[in-house]
PDB file of C-alpha atoms in Angstrom:
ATOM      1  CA  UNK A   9     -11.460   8.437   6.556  1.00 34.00           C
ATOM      2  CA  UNK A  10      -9.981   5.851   4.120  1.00 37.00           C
ATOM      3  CA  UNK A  11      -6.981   6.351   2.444  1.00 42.00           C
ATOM      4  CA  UNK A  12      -6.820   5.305  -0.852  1.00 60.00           C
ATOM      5  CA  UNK A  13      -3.395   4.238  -1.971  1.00 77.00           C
ATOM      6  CA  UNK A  14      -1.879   6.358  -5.062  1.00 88.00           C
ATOM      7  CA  UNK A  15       0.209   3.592  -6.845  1.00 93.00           C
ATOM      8  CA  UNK A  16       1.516   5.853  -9.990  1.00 96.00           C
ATOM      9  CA  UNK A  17       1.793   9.074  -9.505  1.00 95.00           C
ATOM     10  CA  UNK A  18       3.325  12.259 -11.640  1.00 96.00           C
ATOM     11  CA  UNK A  19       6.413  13.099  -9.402  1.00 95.00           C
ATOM     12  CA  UNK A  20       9.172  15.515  -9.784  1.00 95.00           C
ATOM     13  CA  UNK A  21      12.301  14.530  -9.868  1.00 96.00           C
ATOM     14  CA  UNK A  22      14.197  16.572  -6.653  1.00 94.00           C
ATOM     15  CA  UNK A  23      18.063  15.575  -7.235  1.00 94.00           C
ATOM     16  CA  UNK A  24      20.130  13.124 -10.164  1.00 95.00           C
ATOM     17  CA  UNK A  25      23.166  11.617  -8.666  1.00 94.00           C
ATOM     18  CA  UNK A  26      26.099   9.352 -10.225  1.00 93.00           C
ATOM     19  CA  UNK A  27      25.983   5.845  -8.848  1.00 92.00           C
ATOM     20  CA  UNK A  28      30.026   4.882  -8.572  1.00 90.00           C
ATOM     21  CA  UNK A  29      31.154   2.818 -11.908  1.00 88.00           C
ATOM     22  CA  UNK A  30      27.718   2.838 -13.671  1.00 89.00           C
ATOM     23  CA  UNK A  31      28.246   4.435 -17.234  1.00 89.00           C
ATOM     24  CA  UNK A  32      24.237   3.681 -18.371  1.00 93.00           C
ATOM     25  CA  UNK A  33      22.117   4.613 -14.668  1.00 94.00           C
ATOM     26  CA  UNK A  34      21.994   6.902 -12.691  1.00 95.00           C
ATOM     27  CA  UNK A  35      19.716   7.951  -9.088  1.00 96.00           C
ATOM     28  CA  UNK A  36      16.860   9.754  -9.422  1.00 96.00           C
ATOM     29  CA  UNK A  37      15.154  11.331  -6.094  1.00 95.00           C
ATOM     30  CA  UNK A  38      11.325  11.465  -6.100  1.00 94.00           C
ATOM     31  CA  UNK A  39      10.066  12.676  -2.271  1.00 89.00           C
ATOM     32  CA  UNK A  40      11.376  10.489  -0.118  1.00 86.00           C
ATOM     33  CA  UNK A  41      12.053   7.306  -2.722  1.00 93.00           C
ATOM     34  CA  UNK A  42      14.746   6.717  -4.791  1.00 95.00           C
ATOM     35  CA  UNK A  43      14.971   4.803  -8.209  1.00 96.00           C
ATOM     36  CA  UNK A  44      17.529   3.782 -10.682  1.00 96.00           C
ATOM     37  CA  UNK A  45      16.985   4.837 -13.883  1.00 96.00           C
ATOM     38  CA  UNK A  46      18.572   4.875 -17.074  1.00 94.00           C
ATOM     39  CA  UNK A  47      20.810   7.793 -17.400  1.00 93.00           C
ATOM     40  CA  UNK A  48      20.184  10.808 -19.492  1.00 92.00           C
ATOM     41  CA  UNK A  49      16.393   9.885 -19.765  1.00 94.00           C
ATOM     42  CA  UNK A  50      15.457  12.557 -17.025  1.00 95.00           C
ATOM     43  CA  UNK A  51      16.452  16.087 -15.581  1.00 95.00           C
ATOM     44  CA  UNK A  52      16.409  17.427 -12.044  1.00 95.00           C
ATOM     45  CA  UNK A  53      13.219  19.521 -11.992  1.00 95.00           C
ATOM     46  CA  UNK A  54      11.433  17.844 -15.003  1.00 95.00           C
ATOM     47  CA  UNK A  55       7.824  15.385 -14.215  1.00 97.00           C
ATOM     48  CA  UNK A  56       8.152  11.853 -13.927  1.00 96.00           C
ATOM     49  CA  UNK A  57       5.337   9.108 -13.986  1.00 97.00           C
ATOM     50  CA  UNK A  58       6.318   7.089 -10.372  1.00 97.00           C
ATOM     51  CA  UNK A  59       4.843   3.967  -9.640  1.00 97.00           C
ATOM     52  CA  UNK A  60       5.358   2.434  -5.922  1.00 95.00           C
ATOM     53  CA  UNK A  61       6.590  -0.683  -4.375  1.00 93.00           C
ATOM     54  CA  UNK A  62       4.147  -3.386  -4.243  1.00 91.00           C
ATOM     55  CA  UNK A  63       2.717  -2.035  -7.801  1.00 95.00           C
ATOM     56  CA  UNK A  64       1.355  -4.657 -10.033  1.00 96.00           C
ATOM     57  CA  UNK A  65       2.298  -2.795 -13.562  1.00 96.00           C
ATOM     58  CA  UNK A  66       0.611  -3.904 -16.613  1.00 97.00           C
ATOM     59  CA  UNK A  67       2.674  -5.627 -18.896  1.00 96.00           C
ATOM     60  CA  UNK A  68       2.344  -3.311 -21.635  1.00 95.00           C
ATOM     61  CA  UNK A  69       3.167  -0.342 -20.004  1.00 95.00           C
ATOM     62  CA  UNK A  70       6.743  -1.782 -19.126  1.00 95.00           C
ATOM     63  CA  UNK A  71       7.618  -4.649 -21.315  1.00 95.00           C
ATOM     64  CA  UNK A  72      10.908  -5.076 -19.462  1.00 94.00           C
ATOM     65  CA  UNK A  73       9.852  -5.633 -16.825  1.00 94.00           C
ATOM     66  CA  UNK A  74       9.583  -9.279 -17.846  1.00 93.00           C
ATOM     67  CA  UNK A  75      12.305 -11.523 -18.848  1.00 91.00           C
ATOM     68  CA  UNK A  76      12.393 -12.674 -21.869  1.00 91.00           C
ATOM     69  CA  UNK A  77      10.954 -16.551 -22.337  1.00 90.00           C
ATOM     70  CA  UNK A  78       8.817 -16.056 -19.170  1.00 91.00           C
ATOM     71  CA  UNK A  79       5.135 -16.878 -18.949  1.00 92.00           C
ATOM     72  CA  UNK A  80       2.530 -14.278 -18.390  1.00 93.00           C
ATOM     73  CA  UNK A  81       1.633 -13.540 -14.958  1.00 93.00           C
ATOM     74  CA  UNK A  82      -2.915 -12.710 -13.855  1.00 94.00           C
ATOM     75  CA  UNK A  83      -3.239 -10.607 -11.167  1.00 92.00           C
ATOM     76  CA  UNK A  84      -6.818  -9.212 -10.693  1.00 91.00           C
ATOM     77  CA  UNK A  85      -6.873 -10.051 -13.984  1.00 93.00           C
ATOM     78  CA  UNK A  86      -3.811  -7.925 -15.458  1.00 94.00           C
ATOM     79  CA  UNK A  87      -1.117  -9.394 -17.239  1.00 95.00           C
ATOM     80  CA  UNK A  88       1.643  -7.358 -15.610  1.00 95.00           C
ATOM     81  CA  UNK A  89       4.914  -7.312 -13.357  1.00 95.00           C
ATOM     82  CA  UNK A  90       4.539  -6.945  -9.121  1.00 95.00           C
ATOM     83  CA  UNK A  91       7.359  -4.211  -8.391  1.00 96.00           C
ATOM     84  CA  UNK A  92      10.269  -4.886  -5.598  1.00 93.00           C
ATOM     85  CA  UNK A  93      12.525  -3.214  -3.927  1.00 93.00           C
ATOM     86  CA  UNK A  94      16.113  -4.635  -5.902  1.00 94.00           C
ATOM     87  CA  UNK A  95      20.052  -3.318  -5.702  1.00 92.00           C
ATOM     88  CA  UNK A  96      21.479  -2.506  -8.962  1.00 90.00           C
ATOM     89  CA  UNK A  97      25.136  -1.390  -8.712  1.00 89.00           C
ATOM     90  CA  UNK A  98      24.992  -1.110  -5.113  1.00 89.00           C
ATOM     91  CA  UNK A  99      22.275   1.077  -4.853  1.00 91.00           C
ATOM     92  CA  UNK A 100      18.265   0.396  -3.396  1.00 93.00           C
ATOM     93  CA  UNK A 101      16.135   0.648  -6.128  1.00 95.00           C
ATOM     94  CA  UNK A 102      12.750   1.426  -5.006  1.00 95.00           C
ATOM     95  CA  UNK A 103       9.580   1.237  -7.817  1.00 95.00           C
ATOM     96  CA  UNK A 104       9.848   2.404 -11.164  1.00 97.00           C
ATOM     97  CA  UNK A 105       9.956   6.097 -13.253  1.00 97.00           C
ATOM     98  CA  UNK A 106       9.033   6.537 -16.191  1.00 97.00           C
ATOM     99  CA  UNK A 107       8.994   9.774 -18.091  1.00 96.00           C
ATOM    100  CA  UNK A 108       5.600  11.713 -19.006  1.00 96.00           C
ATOM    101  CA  UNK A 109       5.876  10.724 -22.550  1.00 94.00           C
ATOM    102  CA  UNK A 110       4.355   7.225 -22.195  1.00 94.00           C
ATOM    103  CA  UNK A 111       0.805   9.375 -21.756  1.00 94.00           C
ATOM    104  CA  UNK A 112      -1.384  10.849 -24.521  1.00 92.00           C
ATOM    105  CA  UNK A 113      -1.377  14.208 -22.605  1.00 93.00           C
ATOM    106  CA  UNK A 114       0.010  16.019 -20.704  1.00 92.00           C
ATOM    107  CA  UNK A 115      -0.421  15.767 -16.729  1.00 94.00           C
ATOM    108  CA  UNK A 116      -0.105  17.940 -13.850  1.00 95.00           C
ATOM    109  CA  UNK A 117       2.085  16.858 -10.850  1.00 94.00           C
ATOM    110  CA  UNK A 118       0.758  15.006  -8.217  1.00 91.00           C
ATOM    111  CA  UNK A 119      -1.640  13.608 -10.246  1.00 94.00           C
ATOM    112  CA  UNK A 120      -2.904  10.011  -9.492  1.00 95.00           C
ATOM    113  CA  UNK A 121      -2.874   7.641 -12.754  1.00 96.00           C
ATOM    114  CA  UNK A 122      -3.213   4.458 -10.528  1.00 95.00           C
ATOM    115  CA  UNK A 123      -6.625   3.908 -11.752  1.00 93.00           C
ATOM    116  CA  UNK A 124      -6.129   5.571 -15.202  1.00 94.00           C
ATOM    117  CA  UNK A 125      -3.246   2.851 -16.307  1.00 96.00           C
ATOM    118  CA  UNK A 126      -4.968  -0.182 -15.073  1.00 95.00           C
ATOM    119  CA  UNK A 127      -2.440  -0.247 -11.878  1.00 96.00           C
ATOM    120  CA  UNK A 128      -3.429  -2.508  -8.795  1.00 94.00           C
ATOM    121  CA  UNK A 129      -1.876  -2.666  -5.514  1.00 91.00           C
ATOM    122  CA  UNK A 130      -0.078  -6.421  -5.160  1.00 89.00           C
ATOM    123  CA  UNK A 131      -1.195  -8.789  -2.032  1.00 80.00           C
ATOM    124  CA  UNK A 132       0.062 -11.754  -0.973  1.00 73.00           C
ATOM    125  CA  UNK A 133      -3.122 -14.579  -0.854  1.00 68.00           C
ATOM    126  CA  UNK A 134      -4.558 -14.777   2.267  1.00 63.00           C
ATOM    127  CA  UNK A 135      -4.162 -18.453   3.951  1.00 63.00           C
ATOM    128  CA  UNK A 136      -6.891 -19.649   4.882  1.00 61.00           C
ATOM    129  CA  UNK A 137      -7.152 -19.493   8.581  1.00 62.00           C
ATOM    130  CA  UNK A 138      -7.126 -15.456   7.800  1.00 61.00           C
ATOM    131  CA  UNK A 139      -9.606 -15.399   5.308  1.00 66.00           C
ATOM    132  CA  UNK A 140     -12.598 -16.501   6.963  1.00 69.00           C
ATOM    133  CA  UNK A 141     -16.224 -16.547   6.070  1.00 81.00           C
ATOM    134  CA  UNK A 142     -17.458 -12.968   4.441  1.00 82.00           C
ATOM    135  CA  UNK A 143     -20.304 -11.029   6.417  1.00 87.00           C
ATOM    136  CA  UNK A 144     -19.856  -8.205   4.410  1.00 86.00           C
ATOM    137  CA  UNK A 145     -17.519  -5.515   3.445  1.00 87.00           C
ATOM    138  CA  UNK A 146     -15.346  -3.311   6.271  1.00 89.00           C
ATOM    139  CA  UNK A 147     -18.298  -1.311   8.090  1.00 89.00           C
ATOM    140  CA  UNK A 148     -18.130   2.066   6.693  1.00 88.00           C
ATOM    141  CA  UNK A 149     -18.267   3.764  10.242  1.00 89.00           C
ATOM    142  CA  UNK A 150     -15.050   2.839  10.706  1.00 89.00           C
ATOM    143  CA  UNK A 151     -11.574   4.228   9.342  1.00 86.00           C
ATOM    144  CA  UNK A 152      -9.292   1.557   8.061  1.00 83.00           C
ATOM    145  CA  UNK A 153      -5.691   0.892   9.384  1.00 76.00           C
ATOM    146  CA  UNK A 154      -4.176   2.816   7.190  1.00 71.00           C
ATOM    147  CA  UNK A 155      -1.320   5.030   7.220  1.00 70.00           C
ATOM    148  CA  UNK A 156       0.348   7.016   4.297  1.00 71.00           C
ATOM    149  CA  UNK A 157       4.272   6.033   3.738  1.00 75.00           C
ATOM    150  CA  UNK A 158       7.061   8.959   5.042  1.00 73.00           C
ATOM    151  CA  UNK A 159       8.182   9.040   1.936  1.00 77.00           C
ATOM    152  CA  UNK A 160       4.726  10.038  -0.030  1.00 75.00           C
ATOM    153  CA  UNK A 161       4.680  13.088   2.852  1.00 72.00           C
ATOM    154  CA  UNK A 162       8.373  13.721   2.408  1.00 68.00           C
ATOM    155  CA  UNK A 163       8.694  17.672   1.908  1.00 65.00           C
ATOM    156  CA  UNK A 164       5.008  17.955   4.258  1.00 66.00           C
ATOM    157  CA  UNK A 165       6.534  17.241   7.710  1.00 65.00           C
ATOM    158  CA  UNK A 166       9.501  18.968   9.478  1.00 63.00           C
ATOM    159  CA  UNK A 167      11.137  19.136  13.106  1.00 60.00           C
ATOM    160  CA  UNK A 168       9.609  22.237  13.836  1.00 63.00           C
ATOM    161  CA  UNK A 169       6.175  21.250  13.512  1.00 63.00           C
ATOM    162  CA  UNK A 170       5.810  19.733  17.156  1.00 71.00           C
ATOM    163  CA  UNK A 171       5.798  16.255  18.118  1.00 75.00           C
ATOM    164  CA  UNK A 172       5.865  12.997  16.136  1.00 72.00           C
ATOM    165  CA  UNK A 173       6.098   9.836  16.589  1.00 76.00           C
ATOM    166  CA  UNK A 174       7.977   7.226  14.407  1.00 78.00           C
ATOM    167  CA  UNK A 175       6.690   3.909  13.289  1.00 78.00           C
ATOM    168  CA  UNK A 176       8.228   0.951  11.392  1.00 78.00           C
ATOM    169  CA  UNK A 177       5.809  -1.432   9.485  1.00 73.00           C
ATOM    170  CA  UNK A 178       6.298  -4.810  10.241  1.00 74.00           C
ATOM    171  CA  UNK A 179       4.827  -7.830   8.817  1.00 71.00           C
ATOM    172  CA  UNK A 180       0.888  -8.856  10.106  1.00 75.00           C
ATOM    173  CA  UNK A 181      -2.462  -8.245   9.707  1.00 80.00           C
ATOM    174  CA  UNK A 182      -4.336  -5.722  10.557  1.00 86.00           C
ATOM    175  CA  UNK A 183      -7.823  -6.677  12.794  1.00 91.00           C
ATOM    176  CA  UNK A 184     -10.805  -4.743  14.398  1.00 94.00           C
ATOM    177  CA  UNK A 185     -13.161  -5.436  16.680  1.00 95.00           C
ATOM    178  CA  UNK A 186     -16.006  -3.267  16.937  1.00 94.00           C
ATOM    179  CA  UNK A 187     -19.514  -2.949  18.945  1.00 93.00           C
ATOM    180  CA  UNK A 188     -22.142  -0.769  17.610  1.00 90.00           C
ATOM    181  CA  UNK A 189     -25.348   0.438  18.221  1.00 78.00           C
ATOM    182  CA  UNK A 190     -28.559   1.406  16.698  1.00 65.00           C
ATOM    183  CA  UNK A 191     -30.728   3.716  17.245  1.00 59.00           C
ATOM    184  CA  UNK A 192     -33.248   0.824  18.506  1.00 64.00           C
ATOM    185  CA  UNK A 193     -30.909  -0.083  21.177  1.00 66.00           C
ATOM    186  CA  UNK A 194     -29.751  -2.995  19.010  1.00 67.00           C
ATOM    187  CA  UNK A 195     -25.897  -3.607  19.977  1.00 80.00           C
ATOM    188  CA  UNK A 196     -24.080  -5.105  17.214  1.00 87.00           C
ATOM    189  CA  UNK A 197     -20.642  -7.110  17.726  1.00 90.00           C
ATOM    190  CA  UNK A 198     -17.715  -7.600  14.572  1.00 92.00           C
ATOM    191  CA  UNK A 199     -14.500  -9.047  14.123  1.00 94.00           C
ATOM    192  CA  UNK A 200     -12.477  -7.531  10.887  1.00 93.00           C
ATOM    193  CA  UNK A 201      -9.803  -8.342   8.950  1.00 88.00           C
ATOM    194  CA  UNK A 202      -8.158  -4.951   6.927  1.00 82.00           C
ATOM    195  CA  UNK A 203     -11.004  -5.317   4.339  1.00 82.00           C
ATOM    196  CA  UNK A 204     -13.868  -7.198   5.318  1.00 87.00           C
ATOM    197  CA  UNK A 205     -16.890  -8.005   8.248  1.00 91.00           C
ATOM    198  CA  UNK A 206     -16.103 -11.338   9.215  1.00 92.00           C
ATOM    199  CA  UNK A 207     -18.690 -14.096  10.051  1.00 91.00           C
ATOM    200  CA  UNK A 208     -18.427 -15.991  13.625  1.00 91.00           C
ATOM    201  CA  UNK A 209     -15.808 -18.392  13.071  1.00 89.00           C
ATOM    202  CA  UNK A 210     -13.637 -20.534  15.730  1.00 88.00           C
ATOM    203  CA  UNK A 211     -11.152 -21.825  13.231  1.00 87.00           C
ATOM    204  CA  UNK A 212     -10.741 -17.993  11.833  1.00 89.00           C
ATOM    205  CA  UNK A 213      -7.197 -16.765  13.401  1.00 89.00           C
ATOM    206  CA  UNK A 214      -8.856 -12.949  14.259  1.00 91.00           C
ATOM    207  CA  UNK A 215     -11.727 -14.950  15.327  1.00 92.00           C
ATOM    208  CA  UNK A 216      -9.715 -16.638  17.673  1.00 92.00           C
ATOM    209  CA  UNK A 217      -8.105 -13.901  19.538  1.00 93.00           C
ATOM    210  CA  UNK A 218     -11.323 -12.207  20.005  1.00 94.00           C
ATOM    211  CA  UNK A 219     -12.537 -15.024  21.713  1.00 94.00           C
ATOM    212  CA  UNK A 220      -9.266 -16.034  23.840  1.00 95.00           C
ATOM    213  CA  UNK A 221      -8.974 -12.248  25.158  1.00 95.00           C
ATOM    214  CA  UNK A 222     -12.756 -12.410  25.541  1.00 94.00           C
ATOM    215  CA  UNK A 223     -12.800  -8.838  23.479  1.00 94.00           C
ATOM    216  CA  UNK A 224     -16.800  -8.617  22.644  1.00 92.00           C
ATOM    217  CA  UNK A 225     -18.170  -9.256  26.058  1.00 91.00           C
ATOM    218  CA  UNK A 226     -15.740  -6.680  27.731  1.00 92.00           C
ATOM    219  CA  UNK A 227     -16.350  -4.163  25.340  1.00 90.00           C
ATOM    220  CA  UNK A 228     -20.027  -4.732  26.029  1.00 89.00           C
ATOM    221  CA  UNK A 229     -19.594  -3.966  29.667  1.00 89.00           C
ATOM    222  CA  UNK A 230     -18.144  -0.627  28.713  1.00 88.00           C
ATOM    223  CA  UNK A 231     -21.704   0.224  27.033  1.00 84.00           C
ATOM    224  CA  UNK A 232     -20.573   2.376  24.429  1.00 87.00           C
ATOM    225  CA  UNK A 233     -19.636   2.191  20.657  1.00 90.00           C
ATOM    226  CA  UNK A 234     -16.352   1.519  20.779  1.00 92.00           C
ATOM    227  CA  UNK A 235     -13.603  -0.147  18.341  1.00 93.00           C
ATOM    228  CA  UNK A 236     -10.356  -1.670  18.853  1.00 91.00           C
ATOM    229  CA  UNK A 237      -7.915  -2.092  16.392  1.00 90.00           C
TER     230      UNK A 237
END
């Protein structure tokens, strides 16, 4: 199953606490994130609107977020801000909060506004060795490398649950290779980047790891749908 990633969200806010010689912000604790925000604007308990890292924020949802005498920025065509992880005062602020009141209703928590407020999720471009030539879109029989953030599952997970394992994210791209067949005995080969089919292509860098490791023919020997990620 694809996960679909909630950029703004209605959070509540778990804890307030001072930041040392800051008169104006304050930290507010949403699941496992925390953000500075401006102090007095929020209570511990109340509904907050919560958009991620790595949100691309329209512009006139948060103004501020742009400095004054700076051009407009297009992304997917919004004008808007990317979010970042920043320090302010000595403290890691991570996305943005906003209170409830910048909606014309009134929403429930956990609800996902990502699509609702024009919000899109911020990606570097793709150099061109990556990109490669387009077959088609990521084959629907196949779940998608992705994972949801420890911090989104925050109060869902605990010691006594059994065993986990932890992970750290690192910087990459994600690829599959996949054989599948039809029910005519037709056997068809892919190579994938984290969203799309990709065609045969020996200057295309998951292209090129298929073929050095010699992926397709061995999982052919195995005889049997199979994927590698």
């Amino acid at each position: 199953m694809n996960i679909d990633r909630q950029l703004a969200t209605v959070r509540r806010i778990s804890e307030l606490k001072p930041i040392e010689g800051a008169d104006l912000i304050e930290l507010a604790i949403i699941d496992g994130w925390q953000v500075v925000v401006k102090k007095g604007e929020f209570q511990t308990g109340s509904l907050g609107v919560y958009f991620e890292i790595d949100s691309w924020v329209p512009i006139h949802i948060a103004p501020f977020l742009r400095k004054p005498g700076h051009p407009e920025k297009i992304f997917k065509g919004v004008d808007g801000e990317r979010l970042k992880t920043i320090k302010l005062k000595g403290q890691i602020s991570q996305g943005l909060l906003l209170p409830t009141s910048i909606l014309p209703f009134s929403p429930t928590e956990g609800e996902d506004l990502t699509e609702g407020l024009g919000v899109k999720k911020w990606e570097k471009p793709i150099p061109a060795r990556l990109a490669g030539q387009v077959k088609g879109n990521f084959p629907t029989f196949l779940p998608k490398t992705d994972q949801p953030r420890i911090q989104n599952v925050f109060g869902q997970v605990s010691h006594q649950e059994g065993l986990f394992e932890i992970t750290e994210k690192l910087d990459g791209s994600s690829m599959t290779v996949y054989l599948n067949g039809s029910a005519d005995g037709v056997k068809e080969a892919g190579v994938c980047s984290r969203n799309l089919d990709l065609k045969w292509d020996d200057q295309n860098a998951f292209w090129q790891v298929a073929i050095r490791d010699d992926l397709i023919n061995k999982m052919v020997r195995l005889n049997r749908n199979i994927a590698f990620q």
